[in-house]
XYZ file of N, CA and C in Angstrom:
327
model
N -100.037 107.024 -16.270
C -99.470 105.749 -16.681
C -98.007 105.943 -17.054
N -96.618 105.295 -16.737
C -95.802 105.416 -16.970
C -95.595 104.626 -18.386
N -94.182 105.521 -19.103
C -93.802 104.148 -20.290
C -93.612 102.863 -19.739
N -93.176 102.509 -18.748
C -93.168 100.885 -18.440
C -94.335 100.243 -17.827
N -95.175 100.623 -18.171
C -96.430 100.266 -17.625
C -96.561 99.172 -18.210
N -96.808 97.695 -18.115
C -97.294 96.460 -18.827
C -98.653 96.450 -18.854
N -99.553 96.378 -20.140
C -100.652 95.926 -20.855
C -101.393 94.323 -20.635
N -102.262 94.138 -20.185
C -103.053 92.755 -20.377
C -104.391 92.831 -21.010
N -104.423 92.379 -21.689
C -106.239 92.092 -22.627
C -106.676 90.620 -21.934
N -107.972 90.951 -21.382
C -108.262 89.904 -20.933
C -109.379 89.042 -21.712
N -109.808 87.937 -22.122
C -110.673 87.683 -22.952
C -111.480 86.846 -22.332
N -112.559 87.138 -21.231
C -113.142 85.499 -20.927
C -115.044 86.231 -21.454
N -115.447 85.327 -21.210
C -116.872 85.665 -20.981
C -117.929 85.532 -19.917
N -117.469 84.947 -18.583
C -117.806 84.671 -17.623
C -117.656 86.317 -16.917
N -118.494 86.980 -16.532
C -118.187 88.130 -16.461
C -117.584 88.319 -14.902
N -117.740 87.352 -13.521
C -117.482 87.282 -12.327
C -115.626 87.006 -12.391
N -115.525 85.933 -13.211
C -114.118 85.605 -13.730
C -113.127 86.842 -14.366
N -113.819 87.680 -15.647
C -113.242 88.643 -16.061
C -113.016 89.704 -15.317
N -113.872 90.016 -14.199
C -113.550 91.706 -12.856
C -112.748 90.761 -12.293
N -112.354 89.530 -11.437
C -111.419 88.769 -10.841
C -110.518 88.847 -11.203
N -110.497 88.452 -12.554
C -109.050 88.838 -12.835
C -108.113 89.999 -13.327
N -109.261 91.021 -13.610
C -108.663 92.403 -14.387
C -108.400 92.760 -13.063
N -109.008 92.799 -11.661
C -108.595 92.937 -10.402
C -107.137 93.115 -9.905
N -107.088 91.534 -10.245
C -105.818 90.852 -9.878
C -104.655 91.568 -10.481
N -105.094 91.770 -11.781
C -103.426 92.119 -12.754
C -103.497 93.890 -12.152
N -104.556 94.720 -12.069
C -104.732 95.545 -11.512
C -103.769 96.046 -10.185
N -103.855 95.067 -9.424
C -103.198 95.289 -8.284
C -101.827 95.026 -8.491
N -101.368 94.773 -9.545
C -100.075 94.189 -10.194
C -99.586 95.505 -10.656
N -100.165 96.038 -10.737
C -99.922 97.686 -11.505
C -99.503 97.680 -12.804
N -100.478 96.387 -13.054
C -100.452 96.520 -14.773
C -102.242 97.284 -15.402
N -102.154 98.220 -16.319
C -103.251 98.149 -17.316
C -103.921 97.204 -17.883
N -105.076 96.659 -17.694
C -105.812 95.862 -18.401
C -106.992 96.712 -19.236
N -107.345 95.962 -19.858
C -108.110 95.884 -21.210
C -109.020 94.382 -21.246
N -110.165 94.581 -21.359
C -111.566 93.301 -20.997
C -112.172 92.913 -22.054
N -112.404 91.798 -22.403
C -113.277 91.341 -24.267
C -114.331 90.558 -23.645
N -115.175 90.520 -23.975
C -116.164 89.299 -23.228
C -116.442 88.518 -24.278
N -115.827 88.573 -25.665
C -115.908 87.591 -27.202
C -114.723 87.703 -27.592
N -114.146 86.813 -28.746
C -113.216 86.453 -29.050
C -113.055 87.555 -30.157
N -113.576 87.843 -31.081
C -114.468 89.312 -31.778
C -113.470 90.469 -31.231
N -114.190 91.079 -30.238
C -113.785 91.848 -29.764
C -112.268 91.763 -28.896
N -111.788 90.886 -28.537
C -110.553 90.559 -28.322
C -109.461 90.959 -29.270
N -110.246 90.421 -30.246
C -108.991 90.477 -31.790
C -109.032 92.516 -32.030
N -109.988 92.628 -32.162
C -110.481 94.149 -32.763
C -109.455 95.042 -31.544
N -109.280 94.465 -30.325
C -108.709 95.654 -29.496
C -107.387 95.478 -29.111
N -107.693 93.627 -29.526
C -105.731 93.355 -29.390
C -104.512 94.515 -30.415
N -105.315 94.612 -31.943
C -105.083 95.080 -33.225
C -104.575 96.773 -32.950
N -106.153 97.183 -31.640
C -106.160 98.622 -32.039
C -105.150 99.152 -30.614
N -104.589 97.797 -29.696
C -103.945 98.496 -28.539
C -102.990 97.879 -28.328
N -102.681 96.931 -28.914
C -100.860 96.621 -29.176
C -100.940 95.984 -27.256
N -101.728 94.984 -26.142
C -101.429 94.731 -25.426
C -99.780 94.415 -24.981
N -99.225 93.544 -24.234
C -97.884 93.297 -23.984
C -98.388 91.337 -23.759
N -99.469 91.025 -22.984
C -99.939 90.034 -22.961
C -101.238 89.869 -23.424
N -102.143 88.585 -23.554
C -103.242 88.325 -23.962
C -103.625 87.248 -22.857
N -104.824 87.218 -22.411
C -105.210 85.652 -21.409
C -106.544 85.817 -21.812
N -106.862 84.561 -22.281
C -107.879 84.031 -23.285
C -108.518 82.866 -23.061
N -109.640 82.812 -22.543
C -110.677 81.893 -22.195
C -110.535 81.034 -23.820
N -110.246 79.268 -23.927
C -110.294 78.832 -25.057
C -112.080 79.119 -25.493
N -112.823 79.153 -24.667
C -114.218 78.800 -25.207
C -115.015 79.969 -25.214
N -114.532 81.637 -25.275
C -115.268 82.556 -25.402
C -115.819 82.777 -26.912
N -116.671 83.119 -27.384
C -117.646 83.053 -28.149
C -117.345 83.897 -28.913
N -117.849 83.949 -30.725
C -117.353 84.108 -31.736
C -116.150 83.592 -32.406
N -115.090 84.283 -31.431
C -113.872 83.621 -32.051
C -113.045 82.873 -30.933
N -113.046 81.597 -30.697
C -112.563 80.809 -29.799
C -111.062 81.468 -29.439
N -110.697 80.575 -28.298
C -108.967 81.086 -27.770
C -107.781 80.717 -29.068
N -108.308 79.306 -29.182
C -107.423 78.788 -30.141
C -107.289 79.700 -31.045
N -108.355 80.236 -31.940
C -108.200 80.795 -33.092
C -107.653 82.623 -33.024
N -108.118 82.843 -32.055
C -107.975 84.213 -31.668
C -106.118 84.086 -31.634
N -105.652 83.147 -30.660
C -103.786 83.148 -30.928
C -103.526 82.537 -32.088
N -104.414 81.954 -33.255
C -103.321 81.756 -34.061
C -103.785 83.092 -35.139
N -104.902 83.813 -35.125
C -104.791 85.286 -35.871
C -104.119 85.874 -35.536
N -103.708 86.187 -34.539
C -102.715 87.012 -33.967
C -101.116 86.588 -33.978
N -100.924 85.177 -33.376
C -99.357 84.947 -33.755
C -99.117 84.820 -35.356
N -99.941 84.602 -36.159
C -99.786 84.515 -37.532
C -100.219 85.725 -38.502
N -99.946 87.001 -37.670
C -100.062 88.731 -37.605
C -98.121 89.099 -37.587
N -97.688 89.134 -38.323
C -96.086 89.981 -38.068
C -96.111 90.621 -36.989
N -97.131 91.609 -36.867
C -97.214 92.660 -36.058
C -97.651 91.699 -34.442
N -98.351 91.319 -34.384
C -98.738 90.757 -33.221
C -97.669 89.612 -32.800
N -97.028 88.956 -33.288
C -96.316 87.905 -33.193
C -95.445 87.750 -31.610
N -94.604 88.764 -31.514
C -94.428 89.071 -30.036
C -95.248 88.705 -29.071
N -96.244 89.064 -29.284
C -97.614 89.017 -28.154
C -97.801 87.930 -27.314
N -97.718 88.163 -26.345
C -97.558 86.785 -25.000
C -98.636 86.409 -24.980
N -99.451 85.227 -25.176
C -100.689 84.775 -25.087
C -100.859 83.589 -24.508
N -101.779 83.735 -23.381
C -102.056 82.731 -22.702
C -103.712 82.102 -22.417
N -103.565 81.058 -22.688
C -105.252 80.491 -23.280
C -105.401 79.643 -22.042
N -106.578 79.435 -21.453
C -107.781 78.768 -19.877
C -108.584 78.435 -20.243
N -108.168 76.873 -19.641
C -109.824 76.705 -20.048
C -109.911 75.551 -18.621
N -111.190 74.954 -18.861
C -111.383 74.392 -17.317
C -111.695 72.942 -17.436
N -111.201 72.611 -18.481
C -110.125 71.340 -18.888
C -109.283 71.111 -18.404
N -108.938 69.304 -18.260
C -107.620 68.488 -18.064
C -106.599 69.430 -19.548
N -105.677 69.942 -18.780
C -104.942 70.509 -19.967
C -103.870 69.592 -20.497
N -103.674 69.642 -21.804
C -102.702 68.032 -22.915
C -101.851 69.390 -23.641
N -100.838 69.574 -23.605
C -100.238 70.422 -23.951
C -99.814 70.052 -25.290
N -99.868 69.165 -25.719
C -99.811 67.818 -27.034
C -100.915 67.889 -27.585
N -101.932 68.552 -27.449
C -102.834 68.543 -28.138
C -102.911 69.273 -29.558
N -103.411 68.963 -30.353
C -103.275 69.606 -32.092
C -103.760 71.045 -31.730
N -104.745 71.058 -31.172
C -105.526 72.437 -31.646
C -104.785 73.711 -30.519
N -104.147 73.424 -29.362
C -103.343 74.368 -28.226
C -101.716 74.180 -29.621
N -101.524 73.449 -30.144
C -100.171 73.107 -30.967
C -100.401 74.150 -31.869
N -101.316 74.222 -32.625
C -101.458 74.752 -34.199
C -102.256 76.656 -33.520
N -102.530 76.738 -32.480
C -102.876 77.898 -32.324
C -101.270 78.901 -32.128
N -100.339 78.199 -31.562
C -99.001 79.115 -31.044
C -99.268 79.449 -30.319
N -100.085 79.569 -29.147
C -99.896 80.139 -28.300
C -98.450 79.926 -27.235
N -98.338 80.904 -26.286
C -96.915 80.359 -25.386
C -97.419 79.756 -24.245
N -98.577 79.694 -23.699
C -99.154 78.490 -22.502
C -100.488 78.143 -22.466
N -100.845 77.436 -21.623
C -102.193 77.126 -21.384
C -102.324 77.015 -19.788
N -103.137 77.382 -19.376
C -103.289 77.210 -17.783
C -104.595 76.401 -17.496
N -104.925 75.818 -16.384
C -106.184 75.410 -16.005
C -107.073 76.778 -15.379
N -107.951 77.145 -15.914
C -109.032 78.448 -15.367
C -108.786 78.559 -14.110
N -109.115 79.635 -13.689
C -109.039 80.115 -11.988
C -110.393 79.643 -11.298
């Protein structure tokens, strides 16, 4: 792995969705990192300092929303590029994508 190697944590729980896309960033010749709960997302975001985060809003234990606002509301994590999917009409105006911080929202793959 080189020092410029870019980091992704992926967080979904759909497990066909999560190899799809660790795939994808894979072939990007980035490192990924896989959560299939929101739980475990947080626990490995903490223990591996990703570069990005992409976060299913509706993975289980700890939702997307809440998972970016523990983390942007972390000093340490604050940097952290996080991007939340869900397979929703996305309202970018919405309170709960507003009050999480995250930096986007995409429609799911």
């Amino acid at each position: 792995m080189s020092d410029d190697q870019k980091t992704v944590l992926i967080a979904e729980s759909d497990s066909r969705v999560l190899d799809a896309l660790a795939s994808q960033f894979k072939k990007r010749g980035m490192l990924t990192i896989t959560a299939e709960d929101g739980f475990d997302a947080y626990t490995r975001a903490c223990k591996e300092s990703p570069d990005f985060l992409i976060a299913e809003i509706n993975i289980p234990l700890v939702n997307g929303y809440r998972l970016s606002k523990l983390l942007k509301g972390d000093e340490r994590y604050r940097h952290l590029i996080i991007i939340l999917m869900t397979t929703k009409i996305i309202n970018k105006s919405e309170e709960m994508y507003q009050a999480s911080e995250a930096n986007d929202i995409i429609q799911k793959p």
